[in-house]
Structure formats: structure tokens, C-alpha cells
mmCIF file of C-alpha atoms in Angstrom:
data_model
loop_
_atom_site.group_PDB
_atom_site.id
_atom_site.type_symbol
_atom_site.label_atom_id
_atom_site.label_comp_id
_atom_site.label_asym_id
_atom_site.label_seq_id
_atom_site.Cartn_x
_atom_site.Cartn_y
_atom_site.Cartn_z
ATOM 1 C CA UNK A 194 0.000 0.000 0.000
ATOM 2 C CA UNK A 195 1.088 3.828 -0.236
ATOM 3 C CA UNK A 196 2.925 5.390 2.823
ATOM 4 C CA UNK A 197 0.782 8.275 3.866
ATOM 5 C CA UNK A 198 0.180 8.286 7.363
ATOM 6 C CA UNK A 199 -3.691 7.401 6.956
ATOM 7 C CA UNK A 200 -2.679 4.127 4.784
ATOM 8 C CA UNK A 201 0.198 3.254 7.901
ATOM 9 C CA UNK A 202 -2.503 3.317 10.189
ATOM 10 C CA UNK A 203 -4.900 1.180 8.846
ATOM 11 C CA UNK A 204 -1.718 -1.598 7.640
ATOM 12 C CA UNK A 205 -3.330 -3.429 10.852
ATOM 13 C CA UNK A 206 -6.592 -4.143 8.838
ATOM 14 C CA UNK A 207 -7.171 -4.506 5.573
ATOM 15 C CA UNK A 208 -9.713 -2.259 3.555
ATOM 16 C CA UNK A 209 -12.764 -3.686 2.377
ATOM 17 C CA UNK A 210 -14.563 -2.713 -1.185
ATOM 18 C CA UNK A 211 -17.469 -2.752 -2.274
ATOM 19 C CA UNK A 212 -18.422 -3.392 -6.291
ATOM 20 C CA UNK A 213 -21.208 -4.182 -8.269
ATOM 21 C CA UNK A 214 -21.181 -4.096 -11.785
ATOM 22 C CA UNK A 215 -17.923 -3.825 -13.662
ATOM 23 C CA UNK A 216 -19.033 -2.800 -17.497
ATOM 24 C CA UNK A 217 -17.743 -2.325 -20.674
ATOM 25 C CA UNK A 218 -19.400 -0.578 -23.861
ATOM 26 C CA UNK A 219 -21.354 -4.018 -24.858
ATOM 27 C CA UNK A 220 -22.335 -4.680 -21.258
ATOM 28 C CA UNK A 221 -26.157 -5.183 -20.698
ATOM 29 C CA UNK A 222 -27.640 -3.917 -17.572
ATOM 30 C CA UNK A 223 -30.040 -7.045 -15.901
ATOM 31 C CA UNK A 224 -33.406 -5.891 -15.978
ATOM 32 C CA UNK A 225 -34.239 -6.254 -12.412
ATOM 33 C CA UNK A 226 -31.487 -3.976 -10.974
ATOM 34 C CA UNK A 227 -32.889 -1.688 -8.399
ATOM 35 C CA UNK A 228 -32.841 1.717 -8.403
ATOM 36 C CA UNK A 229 -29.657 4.006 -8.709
ATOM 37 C CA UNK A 230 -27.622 0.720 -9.584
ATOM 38 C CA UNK A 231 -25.796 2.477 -12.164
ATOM 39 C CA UNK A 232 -24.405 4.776 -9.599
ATOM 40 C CA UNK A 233 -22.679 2.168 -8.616
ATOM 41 C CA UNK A 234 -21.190 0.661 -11.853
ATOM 42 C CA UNK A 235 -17.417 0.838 -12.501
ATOM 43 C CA UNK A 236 -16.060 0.770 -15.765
ATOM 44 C CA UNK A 237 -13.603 -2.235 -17.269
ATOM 45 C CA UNK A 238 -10.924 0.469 -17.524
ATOM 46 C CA UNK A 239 -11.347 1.807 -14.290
ATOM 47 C CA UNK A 240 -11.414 -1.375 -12.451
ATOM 48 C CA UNK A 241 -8.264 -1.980 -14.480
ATOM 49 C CA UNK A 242 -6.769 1.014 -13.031
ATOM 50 C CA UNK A 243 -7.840 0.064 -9.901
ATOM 51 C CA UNK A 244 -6.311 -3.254 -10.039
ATOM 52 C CA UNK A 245 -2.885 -2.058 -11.373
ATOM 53 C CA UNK A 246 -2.596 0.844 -8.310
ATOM 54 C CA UNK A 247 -3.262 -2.327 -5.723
ATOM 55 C CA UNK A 248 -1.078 -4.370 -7.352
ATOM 56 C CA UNK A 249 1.849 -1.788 -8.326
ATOM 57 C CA UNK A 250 1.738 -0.625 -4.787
ATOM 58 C CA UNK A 251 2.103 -4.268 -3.455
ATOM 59 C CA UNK A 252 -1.621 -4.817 -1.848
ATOM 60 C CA UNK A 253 -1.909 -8.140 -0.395
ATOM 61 C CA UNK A 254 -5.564 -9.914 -1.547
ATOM 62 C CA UNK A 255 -6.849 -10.286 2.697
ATOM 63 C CA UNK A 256 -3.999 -9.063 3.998
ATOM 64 C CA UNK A 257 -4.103 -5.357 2.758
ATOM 65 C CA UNK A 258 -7.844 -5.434 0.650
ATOM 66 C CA UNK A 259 -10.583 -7.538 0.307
ATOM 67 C CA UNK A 260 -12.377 -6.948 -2.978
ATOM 68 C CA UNK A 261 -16.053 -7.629 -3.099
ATOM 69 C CA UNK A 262 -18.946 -7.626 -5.385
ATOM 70 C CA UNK A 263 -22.621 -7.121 -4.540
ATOM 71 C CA UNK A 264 -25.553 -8.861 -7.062
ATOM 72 C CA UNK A 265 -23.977 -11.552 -9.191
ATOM 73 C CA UNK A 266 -24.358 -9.750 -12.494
ATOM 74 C CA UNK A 267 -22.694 -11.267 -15.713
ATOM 75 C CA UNK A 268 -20.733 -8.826 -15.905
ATOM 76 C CA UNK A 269 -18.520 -9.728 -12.977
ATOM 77 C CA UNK A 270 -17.486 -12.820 -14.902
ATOM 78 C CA UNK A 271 -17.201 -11.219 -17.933
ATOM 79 C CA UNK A 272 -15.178 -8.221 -16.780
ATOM 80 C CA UNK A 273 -14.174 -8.945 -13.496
ATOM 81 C CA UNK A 274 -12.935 -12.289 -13.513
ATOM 82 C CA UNK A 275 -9.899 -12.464 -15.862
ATOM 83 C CA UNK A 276 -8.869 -9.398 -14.186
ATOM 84 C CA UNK A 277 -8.677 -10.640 -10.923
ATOM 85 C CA UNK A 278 -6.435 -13.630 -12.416
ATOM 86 C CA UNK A 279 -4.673 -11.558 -14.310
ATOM 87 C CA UNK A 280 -3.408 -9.607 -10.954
ATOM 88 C CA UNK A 281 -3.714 -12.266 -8.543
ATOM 89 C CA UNK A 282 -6.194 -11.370 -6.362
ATOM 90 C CA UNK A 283 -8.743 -13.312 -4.687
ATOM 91 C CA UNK A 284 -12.951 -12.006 -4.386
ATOM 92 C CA UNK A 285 -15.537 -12.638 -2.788
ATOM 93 C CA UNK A 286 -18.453 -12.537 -5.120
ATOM 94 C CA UNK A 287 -22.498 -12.147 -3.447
ATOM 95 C CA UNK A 288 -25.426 -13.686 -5.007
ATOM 96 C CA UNK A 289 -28.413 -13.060 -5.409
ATOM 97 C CA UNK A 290 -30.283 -16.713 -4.712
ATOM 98 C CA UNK A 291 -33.217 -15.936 -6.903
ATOM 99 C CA UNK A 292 -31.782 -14.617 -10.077
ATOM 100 C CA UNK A 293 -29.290 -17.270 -10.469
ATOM 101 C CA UNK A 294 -29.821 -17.302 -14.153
ATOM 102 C CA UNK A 295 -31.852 -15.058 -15.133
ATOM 103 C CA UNK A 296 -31.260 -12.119 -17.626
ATOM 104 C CA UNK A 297 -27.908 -10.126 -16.943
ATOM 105 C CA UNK A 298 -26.956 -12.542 -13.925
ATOM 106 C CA UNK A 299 -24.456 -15.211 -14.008
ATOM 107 C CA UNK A 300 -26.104 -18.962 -13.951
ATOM 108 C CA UNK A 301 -24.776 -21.995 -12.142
ATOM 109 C CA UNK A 302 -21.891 -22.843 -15.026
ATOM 110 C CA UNK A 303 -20.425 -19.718 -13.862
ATOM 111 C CA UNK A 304 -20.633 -20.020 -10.235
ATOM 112 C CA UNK A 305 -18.693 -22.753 -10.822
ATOM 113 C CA UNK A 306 -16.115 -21.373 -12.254
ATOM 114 C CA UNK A 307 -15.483 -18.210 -9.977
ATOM 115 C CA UNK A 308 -14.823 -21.009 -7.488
ATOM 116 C CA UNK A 309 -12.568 -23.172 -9.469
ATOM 117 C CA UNK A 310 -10.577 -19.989 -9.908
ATOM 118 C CA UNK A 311 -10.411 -19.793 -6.107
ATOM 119 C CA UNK A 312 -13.061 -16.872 -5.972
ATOM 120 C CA UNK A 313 -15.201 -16.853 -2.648
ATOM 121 C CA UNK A 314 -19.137 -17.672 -3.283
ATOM 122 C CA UNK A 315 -21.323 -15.378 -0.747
ATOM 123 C CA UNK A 316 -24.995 -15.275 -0.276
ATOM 124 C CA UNK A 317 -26.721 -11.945 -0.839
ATOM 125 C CA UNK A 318 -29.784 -13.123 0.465
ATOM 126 C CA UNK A 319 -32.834 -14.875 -1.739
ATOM 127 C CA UNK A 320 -34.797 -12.397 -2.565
ATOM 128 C CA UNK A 321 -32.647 -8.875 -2.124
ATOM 129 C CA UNK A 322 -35.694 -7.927 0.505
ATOM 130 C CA UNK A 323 -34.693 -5.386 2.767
ATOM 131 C CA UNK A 324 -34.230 -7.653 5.681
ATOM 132 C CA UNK A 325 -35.155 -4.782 8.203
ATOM 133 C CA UNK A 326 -38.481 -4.334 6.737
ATOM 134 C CA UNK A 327 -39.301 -8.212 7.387
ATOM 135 C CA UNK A 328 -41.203 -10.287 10.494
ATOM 136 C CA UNK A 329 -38.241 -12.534 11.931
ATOM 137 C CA UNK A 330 -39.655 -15.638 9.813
ATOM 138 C CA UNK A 331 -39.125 -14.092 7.055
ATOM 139 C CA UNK A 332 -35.779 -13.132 7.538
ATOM 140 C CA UNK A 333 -34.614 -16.128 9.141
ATOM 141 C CA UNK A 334 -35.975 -18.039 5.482
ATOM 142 C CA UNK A 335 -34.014 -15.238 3.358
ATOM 143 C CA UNK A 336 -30.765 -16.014 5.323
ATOM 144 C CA UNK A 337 -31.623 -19.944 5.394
ATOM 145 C CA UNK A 338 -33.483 -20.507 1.821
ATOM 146 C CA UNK A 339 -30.181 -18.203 0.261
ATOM 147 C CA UNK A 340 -27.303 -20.618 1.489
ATOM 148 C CA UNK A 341 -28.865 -23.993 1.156
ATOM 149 C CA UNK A 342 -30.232 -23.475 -2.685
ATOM 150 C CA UNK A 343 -26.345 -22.188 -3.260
ATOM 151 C CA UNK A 344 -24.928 -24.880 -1.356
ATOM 152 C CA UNK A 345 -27.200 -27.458 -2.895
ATOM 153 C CA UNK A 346 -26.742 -26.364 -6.126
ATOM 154 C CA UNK A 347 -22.778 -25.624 -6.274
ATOM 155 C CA UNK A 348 -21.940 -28.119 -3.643
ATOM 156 C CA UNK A 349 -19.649 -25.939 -1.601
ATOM 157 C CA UNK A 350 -20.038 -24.687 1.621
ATOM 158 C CA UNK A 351 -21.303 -20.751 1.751
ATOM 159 C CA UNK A 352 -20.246 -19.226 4.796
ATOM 160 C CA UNK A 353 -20.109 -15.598 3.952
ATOM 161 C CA UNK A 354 -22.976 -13.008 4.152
ATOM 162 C CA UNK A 355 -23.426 -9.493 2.357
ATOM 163 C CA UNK A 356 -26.727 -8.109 3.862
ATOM 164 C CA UNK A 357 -28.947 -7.123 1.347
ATOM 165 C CA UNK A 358 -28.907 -3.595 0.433
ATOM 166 C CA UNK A 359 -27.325 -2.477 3.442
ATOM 167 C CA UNK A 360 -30.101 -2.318 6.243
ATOM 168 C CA UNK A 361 -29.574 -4.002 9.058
ATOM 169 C CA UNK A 362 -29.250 -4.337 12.887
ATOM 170 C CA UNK A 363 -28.112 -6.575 15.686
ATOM 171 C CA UNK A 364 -30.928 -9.255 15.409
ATOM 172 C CA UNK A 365 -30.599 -9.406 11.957
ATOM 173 C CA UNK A 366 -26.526 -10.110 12.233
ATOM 174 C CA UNK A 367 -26.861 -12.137 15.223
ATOM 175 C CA UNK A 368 -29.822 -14.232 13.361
ATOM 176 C CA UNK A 369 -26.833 -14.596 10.095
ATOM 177 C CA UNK A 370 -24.098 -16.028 12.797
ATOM 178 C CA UNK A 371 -27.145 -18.520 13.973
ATOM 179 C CA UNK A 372 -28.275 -19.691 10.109
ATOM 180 C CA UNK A 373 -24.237 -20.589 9.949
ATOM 181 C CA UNK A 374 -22.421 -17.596 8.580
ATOM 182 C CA UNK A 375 -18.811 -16.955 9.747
ATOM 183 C CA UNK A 376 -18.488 -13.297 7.569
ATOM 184 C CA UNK A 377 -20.897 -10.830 7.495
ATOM 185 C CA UNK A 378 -20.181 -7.559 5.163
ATOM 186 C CA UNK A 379 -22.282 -4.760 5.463
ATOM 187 C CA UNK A 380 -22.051 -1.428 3.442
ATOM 188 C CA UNK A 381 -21.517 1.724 5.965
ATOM 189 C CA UNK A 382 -21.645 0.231 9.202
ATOM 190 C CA UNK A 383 -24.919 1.929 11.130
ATOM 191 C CA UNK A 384 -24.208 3.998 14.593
ATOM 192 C CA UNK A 385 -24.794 1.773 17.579
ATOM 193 C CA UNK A 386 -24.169 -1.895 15.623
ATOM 194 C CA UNK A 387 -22.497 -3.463 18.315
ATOM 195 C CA UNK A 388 -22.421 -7.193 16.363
ATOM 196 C CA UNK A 389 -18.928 -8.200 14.630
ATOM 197 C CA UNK A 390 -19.025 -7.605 10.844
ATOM 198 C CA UNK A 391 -16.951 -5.754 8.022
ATOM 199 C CA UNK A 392 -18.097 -2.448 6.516
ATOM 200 C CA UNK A 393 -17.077 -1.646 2.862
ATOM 201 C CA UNK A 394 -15.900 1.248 0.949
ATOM 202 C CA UNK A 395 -18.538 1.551 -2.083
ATOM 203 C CA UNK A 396 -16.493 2.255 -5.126
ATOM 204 C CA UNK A 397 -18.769 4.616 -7.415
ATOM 205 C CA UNK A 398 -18.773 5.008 -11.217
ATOM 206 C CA UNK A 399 -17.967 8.722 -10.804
ATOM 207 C CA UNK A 400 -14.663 7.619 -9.404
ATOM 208 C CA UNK A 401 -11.285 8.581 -11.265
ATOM 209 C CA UNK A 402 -7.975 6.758 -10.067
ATOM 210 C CA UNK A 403 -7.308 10.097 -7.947
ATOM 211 C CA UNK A 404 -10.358 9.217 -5.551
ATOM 212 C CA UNK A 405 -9.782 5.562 -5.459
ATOM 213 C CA UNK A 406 -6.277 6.154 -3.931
ATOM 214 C CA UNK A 407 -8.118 8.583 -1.295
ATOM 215 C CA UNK A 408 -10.535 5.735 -0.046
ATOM 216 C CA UNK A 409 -7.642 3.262 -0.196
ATOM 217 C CA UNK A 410 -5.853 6.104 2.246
ATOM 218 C CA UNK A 411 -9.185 6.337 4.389
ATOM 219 C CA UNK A 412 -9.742 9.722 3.009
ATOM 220 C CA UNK A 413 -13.589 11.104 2.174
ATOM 221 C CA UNK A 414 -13.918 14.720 0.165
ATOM 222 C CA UNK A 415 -16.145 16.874 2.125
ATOM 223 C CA UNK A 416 -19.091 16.501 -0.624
ATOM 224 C CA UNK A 417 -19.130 13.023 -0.564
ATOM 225 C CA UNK A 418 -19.035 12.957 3.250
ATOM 226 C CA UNK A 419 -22.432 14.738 3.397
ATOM 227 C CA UNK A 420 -23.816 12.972 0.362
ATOM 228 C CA UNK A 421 -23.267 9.837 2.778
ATOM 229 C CA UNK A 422 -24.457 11.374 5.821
ATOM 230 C CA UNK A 423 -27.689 12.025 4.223
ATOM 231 C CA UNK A 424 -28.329 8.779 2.886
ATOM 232 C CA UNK A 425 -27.707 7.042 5.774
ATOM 233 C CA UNK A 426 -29.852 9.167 7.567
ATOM 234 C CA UNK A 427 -32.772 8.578 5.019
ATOM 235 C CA UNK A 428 -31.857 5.071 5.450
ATOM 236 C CA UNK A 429 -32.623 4.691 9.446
ATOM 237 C CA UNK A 430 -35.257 7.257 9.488
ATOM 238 C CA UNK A 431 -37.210 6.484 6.238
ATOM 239 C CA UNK A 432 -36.937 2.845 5.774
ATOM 240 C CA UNK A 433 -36.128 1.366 1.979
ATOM 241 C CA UNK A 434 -39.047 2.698 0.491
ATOM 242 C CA UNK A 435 -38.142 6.617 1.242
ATOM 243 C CA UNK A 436 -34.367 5.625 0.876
ATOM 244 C CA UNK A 437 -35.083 4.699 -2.753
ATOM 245 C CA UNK A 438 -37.089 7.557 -3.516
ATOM 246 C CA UNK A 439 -34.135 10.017 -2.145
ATOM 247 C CA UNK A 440 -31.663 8.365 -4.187
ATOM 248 C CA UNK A 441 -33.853 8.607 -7.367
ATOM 249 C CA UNK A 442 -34.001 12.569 -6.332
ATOM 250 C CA UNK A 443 -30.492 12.986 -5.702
ATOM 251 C CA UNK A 444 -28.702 10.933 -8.353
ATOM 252 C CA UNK A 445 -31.452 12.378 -10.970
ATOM 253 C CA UNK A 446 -32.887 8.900 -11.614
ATOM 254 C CA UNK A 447 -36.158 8.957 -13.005
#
């Protein structure tokens, strides 16, 4: 990693990012992305860039960053995938139970094959609910139904958890640990959480090499930092429902 003083004092723990999708020009968007996904894509030649900074500046895959990617979407095969061989580092890649297959997700063959290349296979729940806005049955079958019909299906044990679209609470993390998760990964970890997890850095399409280097640093513009502040607010006080609406409003998605 660089030698700033910010990067020195967070050697001790490695950062954790957060993708999505990784696109090129003839990349097609699944259909059932939610809203203000595209916020949230990062080009092939960015994530390139990206890759080449950890690498040149001798980041350790675990050690110094873990590299994660939310959805499942084609496009981290497609994209994603050789790249990560191509520098040697390891992911961690979050499905989606339910769309395991469907249009602009990958399908079972290439499961598979993220974990013959030594990739990590996570659940992202079954149904992408927003797990706070569930009864406790509900959530315990999201956590349950998610890992078994991956586990079934790709015969490999799924141990690691990215809670779906980044609500959630003690219960709901202590209720993960009891369906047999060992990792949990949240996005922006909530004031009060007291449960063990790892928050993530969301890497944004916006995002120039210039800015990537600041997260890796643990640096935030000023902006960005109240861009964040309000949406996590929306997201404790308003629930998913306003949370999506704000983020249609203030990413101009219509």
C-alpha cells in the first residue's frame, strides 16, 4: 500500500470494497437492478486502473484489501474475472439466490467457475428484501433458503454473508451467525451496531484513479461525506421505500 500516514494506520486491517457491476461498452444492464444501480457501476478500464494501483503498490488480496462484489451480475465474470487472475487477487463474489440465471446474472456454469478460480461464493440473500423491513420468519428463510439453494446447487459450503442492500441491525446479524455464517459484510456500518461484521468502501462510477487512492488512504472529500451522511440518515429514518425515492431525487434517476 502507499505510505501516507492514513494508509500506515490502517496496515493493521485490511480495507474492504465494495463493487457491483464492472461494465464495458457491450455490457447489458439485468433488468431487475434496483434503483440508482448504475451509480454504482465501474467501468472495465477503471477497475483496471484500480487493479494495477493495488497491485503496483504491493496490496496483499486479505492481507491489505478484500475486494467484493454485490448482485452476481454477468458482468462480474465477464469483466471482473480475468482481471482478478490476471493480478492475482482473490474475491468474494455475493449472489443473489433468486436470479441465479436469469437475464444479466451469471447462472450456475459460472458459479462454478469463480470457485474453481479460487473466488469466494457469498450469499446476498434470496430475494434482495430489505431484511429490516421483514417479520423474523421471514428473515430467518431469506438467510436460510439463500445458502442452502447455493450450497445445494454448487456443492460448496457458503459461509459468507453481504446483507442485502445495506439495512440491518443486531438481530438481523446475530440471526446470520445462527443460520451458519462466519463473515458478514455490510455497506456503511450503522451507529450503535455493536455485532462483529466488516463495513465496505462503495467504489462509485464517478470515481477517477485520484479518488480511489483517497478511499484506499481512508480519506472522504467533504461533498461526498455529506452525500453519505444524508443517505444514511434517510436510510434509518425512512426505511427502503423513502431511501429509494431520495436516491432517485439525488442521483437524478427517473
Amino acid at each position: 500500500m502507499g505510505k501516507s500516514k492514513n494508509s500506515e494506520q490502517r496496515q493493521c486491517q485490511p480495507v474492504v470494497l465494495m463493487y457491483h457491476g464492472i461494465v464495458s461498452r457491450t455490457s447489458a444492464s439485468p433488468p431487475e437492478r434496483e434503483a440508482g444501480a448504475g451509480f454504482y457501476d465501474v467501468t472495465a478500464e477503471n477497475f483496471r486502473a484500480q487493479m494495477e494501483y493495488l497491485k503496483t503498490n504491493g496490496c496483499t488480496a486479505q492481507r491489505d484489501v478484500i475486494l467484493t462484489f454485490d448482485d452476481g451480475e454477468m458482468n462480474n465474470f465477464e469483466e471482473a474475472l480475468p482481471m482478478l487472475k490476471e493480478f492475482g487477487f482473490t474475491g468474494y463474489f455475493f449472489i443473489i439466490a433468486q436470479r441465479v440465471g436469469r437475464q444479466g446474472y451469471m447462472g450456475w456454469e459460472e458459479l462454478r467457475a469463480l470457485h474453481e478460480a479460487g473466488m469466494v461464493i457469498g450469499s446476498h440473500g434470496f430475494s434482495h428484501e430489505i431484511l429490516t423491513n421483514l417479520q423474523d420468519t421471514q428473515i430467518q428463510e431469506e438467510l436460510a433458503a439463500s445458502k442452502k439453494y447455493l450450497e445445494r446447487n454448487l456443492e460448496i459450503a457458503v459461509e459468507s454473508l453481504s446483507v442485502p442492500r445495506g439495512f440491518c441491525n443486531d438481530k438481523i446479524l446475530q440471526m446470520a451467525y445462527k443460520a451458519g455464517y462466519k463473515s458478514i459484510f455490510i455497506s456503511e456500518r450503522p451507529a450503535g451496531l455493536k455485532s462483529a461484521c466488516l463495513s465496505r468502501i462503495a467504489v462509485k462510477s464517478h470515481w477517477l484513479l485520484r479518488r480511489f487512492i483517497q478511499a484506499m488512504d481512508g480519506r472522504t472529500p467533504a461533498g461526498e461525506r455529506i452525500f453519505e451522511f444524508s443517505k444514511n440518515g434517510f436510510k434509518q429514518i425512512g426505511g427502503g421505500a423513502l431511501y429509494d425515492w431520495m436516491r432517485r431525487m439525488m442521483l437524478k434517476i427517473k
